[in-house]
Coordinates of C-alpha atoms in Angstrom, one line a residue:
X1 CA 14.2 -2.8 -11.8
X2 CA 10.8 -4.5 -11.5
X3 CA 8.6 -6.1 -9.0
X4 CA 6.1 -8.9 -8.5
X5 CA 2.8 -8.4 -6.5
X6 CA 0.9 -11.4 -5.4
X7 CA -2.7 -11.0 -4.2
X8 CA -3.8 -13.6 -1.7
X9 CA -7.6 -13.2 -1.6
X10 CA -8.5 -14.9 1.7
X11 CA -9.3 -13.6 5.2
X12 CA -10.6 -15.1 8.4
X13 CA -13.4 -12.5 8.6
X14 CA -14.4 -9.2 6.9
X15 CA -13.1 -6.0 8.4
X16 CA -15.9 -3.5 8.5
X17 CA -13.9 -0.9 6.5
X18 CA -12.4 -3.1 3.8
X19 CA -13.3 -3.0 0.1
X20 CA -10.5 -5.1 -1.2
X21 CA -11.2 -8.4 -3.0
X22 CA -11.2 -11.4 -0.7
X23 CA -13.1 -14.5 0.4
X24 CA -13.7 -15.7 4.0
X25 CA -13.8 -19.3 2.6
X26 CA -10.4 -20.9 2.2
X27 CA -11.8 -24.0 0.5
X28 CA -10.2 -23.1 -2.9
X29 CA -6.9 -21.8 -1.4
X30 CA -4.8 -24.7 -2.7
X31 CA -6.2 -24.6 -6.2
X32 CA -5.8 -20.8 -6.3
X33 CA -2.1 -21.1 -5.3
X34 CA -1.6 -23.5 -8.1
X35 CA -3.1 -21.0 -10.5
X36 CA -1.1 -18.1 -9.1
X37 CA 2.0 -20.2 -10.1
X38 CA 0.5 -21.0 -13.5
X39 CA -0.2 -17.3 -14.1
X40 CA 3.4 -16.4 -13.3
X41 CA 4.7 -19.0 -15.7
X42 CA 2.4 -17.8 -18.5
X43 CA 3.4 -14.1 -17.9
X44 CA 7.1 -14.4 -17.2
X45 CA 8.1 -12.7 -20.4
X46 CA 6.4 -9.5 -19.1
X47 CA 9.2 -9.0 -16.5
X48 CA 12.5 -9.1 -18.5
X49 CA 14.4 -7.1 -15.9
X50 CA 15.7 -8.2 -12.5
X51 CA 13.0 -8.5 -9.9
X52 CA 14.0 -6.4 -6.9
X53 CA 10.8 -6.5 -4.9
X54 CA 8.3 -9.2 -4.2
X55 CA 5.2 -8.3 -2.2
X56 CA 2.5 -10.7 -0.8
X57 CA -0.7 -8.6 -0.3
X58 CA -4.3 -9.3 0.2
X59 CA -6.5 -10.4 1.8
X60 CA -4.3 -12.1 4.4
X61 CA -1.1 -13.7 3.0
X62 CA -0.2 -15.0 6.5
X63 CA -2.9 -17.6 5.9
X64 CA -0.6 -19.4 3.4
X65 CA 0.9 -22.6 4.7
X66 CA 4.7 -23.2 4.6
X67 CA 4.1 -25.6 1.7
X68 CA 2.1 -23.1 -0.3
X69 CA 4.6 -20.4 0.3
X70 CA 7.4 -22.7 -0.8
X71 CA 5.5 -23.6 -4.0
X72 CA 5.1 -19.9 -4.9
X73 CA 8.8 -19.2 -4.2
X74 CA 10.0 -22.2 -6.3
X75 CA 7.9 -20.8 -9.2
X76 CA 9.3 -17.3 -8.8
X77 CA 12.9 -18.3 -8.6
X78 CA 12.6 -20.8 -11.4
X79 CA 11.0 -18.3 -13.8
X80 CA 12.4 -14.9 -12.9
X81 CA 15.7 -13.3 -12.3
X82 CA 15.5 -12.3 -8.7
X83 CA 18.1 -9.9 -7.3
X84 CA 20.2 -11.3 -4.4
X85 CA 19.2 -8.4 -2.2
X86 CA 15.5 -8.4 -3.2
X87 CA 13.0 -7.0 -0.7
X88 CA 10.4 -9.7 -0.1
X89 CA 7.5 -8.5 2.0
X90 CA 4.6 -10.5 3.4
X91 CA 1.5 -8.9 4.9
X92 CA 0.5 -10.6 8.1
X93 CA -2.2 -10.3 10.7
X94 CA -1.2 -10.5 14.4
X95 CA -3.5 -13.5 15.1
X96 CA -1.6 -15.6 12.6
X97 CA 1.8 -14.8 14.0
X98 CA 2.5 -17.5 16.5
X99 CA 6.2 -18.2 17.4
X100 CA 6.1 -21.2 15.1
X101 CA 4.6 -19.3 12.2
X102 CA 7.1 -16.5 12.5
X103 CA 10.0 -19.0 12.6
X104 CA 8.6 -20.7 9.5
X105 CA 8.5 -17.3 7.7
X106 CA 12.0 -16.4 8.8
X107 CA 13.2 -19.7 7.3
X108 CA 11.6 -18.8 4.0
X109 CA 12.9 -16.1 1.5
X110 CA 10.6 -13.5 3.2
X111 CA 12.8 -10.8 4.8
X112 CA 10.2 -8.1 5.6
X113 CA 6.9 -8.3 7.5
X114 CA 4.1 -5.8 7.2
X115 CA 1.8 -6.4 10.2
X116 CA -1.8 -5.2 10.2
X117 CA -2.0 -3.9 13.8
X118 CA -4.3 -1.0 13.0
X119 CA -4.8 -0.2 16.7
X120 CA -3.5 -1.3 20.1
X121 CA -6.9 -0.7 21.7
X122 CA -9.6 -3.5 22.0
X123 CA -12.6 -1.2 21.4
X124 CA -11.1 0.1 18.1
X125 CA -10.3 -3.5 16.9
X126 CA -13.9 -4.6 17.7
X127 CA -15.4 -1.6 15.9
X128 CA -13.3 -2.5 12.8
X129 CA -14.1 -6.2 13.2
X130 CA -10.4 -7.1 13.2
X131 CA -9.6 -10.8 13.8
X132 CA -7.0 -10.1 16.5
X133 CA -7.1 -8.5 19.9
X134 CA -4.7 -6.0 21.6
X135 CA -2.7 -8.7 23.4
X136 CA -2.1 -10.5 20.1
X137 CA -1.0 -7.2 18.5
X138 CA 1.7 -6.7 21.2
X139 CA 2.8 -10.3 21.4
X140 CA 3.1 -10.7 17.6
X141 CA 5.4 -7.7 17.3
X142 CA 7.6 -8.8 20.3
X143 CA 7.9 -12.3 18.7
X144 CA 8.5 -11.0 15.2
X145 CA 11.4 -8.8 16.4
X146 CA 13.3 -12.0 17.5
X147 CA 13.4 -13.1 13.8
X148 CA 13.0 -10.0 11.6
X149 CA 14.8 -6.7 11.6
X150 CA 12.7 -5.2 8.8
X151 CA 9.2 -4.8 10.2
X152 CA 6.4 -2.4 9.2
X153 CA 3.0 -1.9 11.0
X154 CA -0.2 -0.4 9.8
X155 CA -2.0 2.1 12.1
X156 CA -5.4 3.7 11.4
X157 CA -6.5 7.2 12.6
X158 CA -9.8 8.9 12.2
X159 CA -11.7 6.0 13.8
X160 CA -15.0 6.9 15.3
X161 CA -14.5 7.5 19.0
X162 CA -10.7 7.6 18.7
X163 CA -9.6 10.5 20.9
X164 CA -6.3 12.4 20.3
X165 CA -5.0 10.9 23.6
X166 CA -5.6 7.3 22.4
X167 CA -4.1 8.1 19.1
X168 CA -1.0 9.5 20.8
X169 CA -0.8 6.3 22.9
X170 CA -1.0 4.1 19.8
X171 CA 2.0 6.0 18.4
X172 CA 3.8 5.8 21.8
X173 CA 3.4 2.0 21.9
X174 CA 4.8 1.6 18.4
X175 CA 7.8 3.8 19.2
X176 CA 8.5 1.9 22.4
X177 CA 8.5 -1.3 20.4
X178 CA 11.1 0.3 18.1
X179 CA 9.3 -0.6 14.9
X180 CA 11.4 0.9 12.1
X181 CA 8.5 1.6 9.6
X182 CA 5.0 2.7 10.0
X183 CA 2.2 3.0 7.4
X184 CA -0.7 5.1 8.7
X185 CA -4.0 5.7 7.0
X186 CA -7.2 7.6 7.7
X187 CA -10.2 5.4 8.1
X188 CA -12.2 6.1 5.0
X189 CA -15.8 5.2 4.4
X190 CA -15.8 3.0 1.3
X191 CA -19.0 2.2 -0.7
X192 CA -20.8 -1.1 0.1
X193 CA -18.8 -1.8 3.3
X194 CA -20.3 -2.6 6.7
X195 CA -18.9 0.7 8.0
X196 CA -20.9 2.7 5.4
X197 CA -24.1 0.9 6.4
X198 CA -23.5 1.5 10.1
X199 CA -23.2 5.2 9.4
X200 CA -26.2 5.3 7.1
X201 CA -28.3 3.6 9.9
X202 CA -27.0 6.0 12.5
X203 CA -25.2 3.3 14.5
X204 CA -22.0 5.3 14.1
X205 CA -21.4 9.0 13.7
X206 CA -19.2 10.0 10.7
X207 CA -15.8 11.4 11.7
X208 CA -15.4 15.2 11.2
X209 CA -12.7 16.4 8.8
X210 CA -11.1 18.3 11.7
X211 CA -10.4 15.0 13.5
X212 CA -8.7 13.6 10.5
X213 CA -6.6 16.7 10.1
X214 CA -5.7 16.9 13.8
X215 CA -4.7 13.3 14.1
X216 CA -2.7 13.5 10.9
X217 CA -0.8 16.4 12.3
X218 CA -0.1 14.5 15.5
X219 CA 1.1 11.6 13.5
X220 CA 3.6 13.7 11.4
X221 CA 4.9 15.6 14.4
X222 CA 5.3 12.5 16.6
X223 CA 7.1 10.4 14.1
X224 CA 9.4 13.0 12.6
X225 CA 10.5 14.0 16.1
X226 CA 11.3 10.4 16.7
X227 CA 13.6 10.2 13.7
X228 CA 11.3 8.9 11.1
X229 CA 11.4 10.3 7.6
X230 CA 7.9 11.2 6.2
X231 CA 8.9 10.0 2.7
X232 CA 5.3 9.5 1.4
X233 CA 2.0 10.8 2.5
X234 CA 1.1 7.6 4.5
X235 CA 4.5 6.2 5.1
X236 CA 7.2 6.9 7.7
X237 CA 10.5 5.1 7.9
X238 CA 13.8 5.1 9.8
X239 CA 17.0 5.3 7.7
X240 CA 17.4 2.1 5.7
X241 CA 13.8 0.9 6.3
X242 CA 11.8 2.7 3.6
X243 CA 9.6 0.3 1.6
X244 CA 11.4 -0.4 -1.7
X245 CA 8.2 -1.9 -3.1
X246 CA 6.2 1.2 -2.4
X247 CA 9.0 3.5 -3.6
X248 CA 9.0 1.6 -6.9
X249 CA 5.3 2.1 -7.3
X250 CA 5.5 5.9 -6.6
X251 CA 8.5 6.2 -9.0
X252 CA 6.6 4.5 -11.8
X253 CA 8.6 1.3 -12.0
X254 CA 7.0 -1.7 -13.8
X255 CA 5.5 -4.5 -11.8
X256 CA 3.7 -7.8 -12.5
X257 CA 0.5 -8.3 -10.5
X258 CA -0.8 -11.9 -10.2
X259 CA -3.9 -13.3 -8.5
X260 CA -7.5 -12.2 -8.6
X261 CA -8.0 -8.4 -8.7
X262 CA -4.2 -7.8 -9.0
X263 CA -3.0 -4.9 -11.2
X264 CA 0.1 -4.8 -13.4
X265 CA 1.9 -1.8 -14.9
X266 CA 4.7 -1.7 -17.6
X267 CA 5.0 2.1 -18.0
X268 CA 2.4 2.5 -20.7
X269 CA -0.2 -0.2 -20.1
X270 CA -2.2 -1.1 -17.0
X271 CA -3.7 -4.6 -16.7
X272 CA -6.0 -5.9 -14.0
X273 CA -7.2 -9.4 -13.3
X274 CA -10.8 -10.3 -12.6
X275 CA -12.0 -10.0 -9.0
X276 CA -13.5 -13.4 -8.8
X277 CA -11.7 -16.4 -7.4
X278 CA -13.7 -19.1 -9.2
X279 CA -13.5 -17.4 -12.6
X280 CA -9.8 -16.8 -12.1
X281 CA -9.1 -20.4 -11.2
X282 CA -11.3 -21.8 -14.0
X283 CA -9.8 -19.5 -16.6
X284 CA -6.2 -20.4 -15.7
X285 CA -6.9 -24.1 -15.7
X286 CA -7.6 -23.5 -19.4
X287 CA -4.4 -21.4 -19.6
X288 CA -6.4 -18.2 -20.1
X289 CA -5.6 -15.1 -18.1
X290 CA -8.8 -13.3 -17.1
X291 CA -7.7 -9.7 -17.3
X292 CA -8.5 -6.4 -19.0
X293 CA -5.9 -4.0 -20.4
X294 CA -5.9 -0.2 -20.6
X295 CA -3.5 1.7 -22.8
X296 CA -2.6 4.8 -20.9
X297 CA -2.7 8.1 -22.8
X298 CA 0.0 10.7 -22.4
X299 CA -2.4 12.6 -20.2
X300 CA -3.0 9.6 -18.0
X301 CA 0.7 9.0 -17.5
X302 CA 1.3 12.7 -16.8
X303 CA -1.6 12.8 -14.3
X304 CA -0.3 9.6 -12.5
X305 CA 3.2 11.1 -12.4
X306 CA 2.0 14.3 -10.7
X307 CA -0.3 12.4 -8.3
X308 CA 2.3 9.9 -7.1
X309 CA 5.3 12.3 -7.0
X310 CA 3.5 15.0 -5.0
X311 CA 2.7 12.4 -2.3
X312 CA 6.4 11.7 -1.9
X313 CA 9.6 13.4 -0.7
X314 CA 10.8 13.4 -4.4
X315 CA 8.3 15.9 -5.7
X316 CA 7.8 16.8 -9.3
X317 CA 11.0 17.4 -11.3
X318 CA 10.0 19.7 -14.1
X319 CA 13.0 18.7 -16.3
X320 CA 12.1 15.0 -15.9
X321 CA 8.5 16.0 -16.6
X322 CA 9.5 17.8 -19.8
X323 CA 11.7 14.9 -20.9
X324 CA 9.0 12.3 -20.4
X325 CA 5.9 14.2 -21.6
X326 CA 7.0 17.3 -23.5
X327 CA 7.3 21.0 -22.9
X328 CA 3.6 21.6 -23.1
X329 CA 3.1 19.6 -20.0
X330 CA 5.9 21.3 -18.1
X331 CA 4.5 24.7 -19.0
X332 CA 1.0 23.6 -17.9
X333 CA 2.3 22.3 -14.6
X334 CA 4.4 25.4 -13.8
X335 CA 1.6 27.8 -14.8
X336 CA -1.0 26.0 -12.6
X337 CA 1.4 25.4 -9.7
X338 CA 2.0 29.1 -9.2
X339 CA -1.2 29.5 -7.2
X340 CA -0.1 26.9 -4.7
X341 CA 3.3 28.5 -4.4
X342 CA 1.7 31.8 -3.5
X343 CA -0.5 30.0 -0.9
X344 CA 2.7 28.3 0.5
X345 CA 1.1 24.9 -0.1
X346 CA 4.0 24.1 -2.5
X347 CA 7.6 25.2 -2.7
X348 CA 10.1 25.1 -5.5
X349 CA 13.7 24.0 -4.9
X350 CA 15.7 24.4 -8.1
X351 CA 13.8 22.1 -10.6
X352 CA 11.7 20.3 -8.1
X353 CA 8.2 21.2 -6.8
X354 CA 7.3 19.8 -3.4
X355 CA 4.3 19.9 -1.1
X356 CA 5.0 22.0 2.0
X357 CA 4.2 20.9 5.6
X358 CA 1.2 23.3 5.4
X359 CA -0.1 21.5 2.3
X360 CA 0.7 17.9 3.2
X361 CA -2.9 17.0 4.2
X362 CA -4.2 18.5 0.9
X363 CA -1.7 16.8 -1.4
X364 CA -4.2 14.6 -3.3
X365 CA -6.5 17.6 -3.9
X366 CA -3.5 19.7 -5.0
X367 CA -2.4 17.0 -7.4
X368 CA -6.0 16.7 -8.9
X369 CA -6.0 20.5 -9.6
X370 CA -2.8 20.0 -11.5
X371 CA -4.1 17.2 -13.7
X372 CA -4.2 17.8 -17.5
X373 CA -7.7 17.4 -18.7
X374 CA -8.6 17.7 -22.4

């Protein structure tokens, strides 16, 4: 099993919290799509296995025209073996999802939409500088449901000024719309973003850790009571609607990342493309791939395994860990996990170590404490 990730680095405007690579100018969009296709052709030998997930991320992939999307799909299906039941996800912003646009996407190979709602409240959307409004958020989802069964939305908690009551209302609206998958993230203050500058200048007050923790607990309780499985720290799905793309990432499956700033992984190496649209285009016009490569050490691979697995419902299987990395690493993990077992932040079920409900919010910190450092 393998996957393809395509980074579409264009947005209508810059969200105040975003540190992903993108451009608000679409002047080079057509040329960049040409080079995305060229990169896939040049790198097709890197994905010998059947492609089971295709993911359009960004940026804002819903800015692609039908013709550009068709060009990309023709390249994929001509150069890769794509499984008949492949999950094909496209990230979309509500303001792009007119009835016509949704119908065009439904007529393409796309079979899953990930819609960046973030909040159903106008003041939150304005604070984050989102391009859509609350009406577009609701209308886009109502329209999408006419054409797509497999829909995911993003919701953000820990927004300055977001009360617990408003957060509960966000979740209530999502549940009333019967959205089968929800990805929910804490609003983090990334370096060199507008949000960081607003806080530095005192225009916004930083969110207290207690608000993050409280709203995370509300999220978990509300969605699990509504029949969602909390299958990864930030992801909740009804049966049959878990993200296969995300699951493959957390399970360490190989994937090919194309486009500026995209990352690839083959199990032992990680590659990443340059985060510059012009250099990316110019390099590929000369049939050169502008990327760097990192050979992952056994320590790196062990640490990534621990970090990703402890965020999921699968946990760390110590027999699998020993088979992949050796007994030394299994012994190290079990010895250092003992403290978290005693604190009831982790539990052991047969060969598998899992984060408990009490430890969920601390899962990344727990994983970091279990990393193997020379």
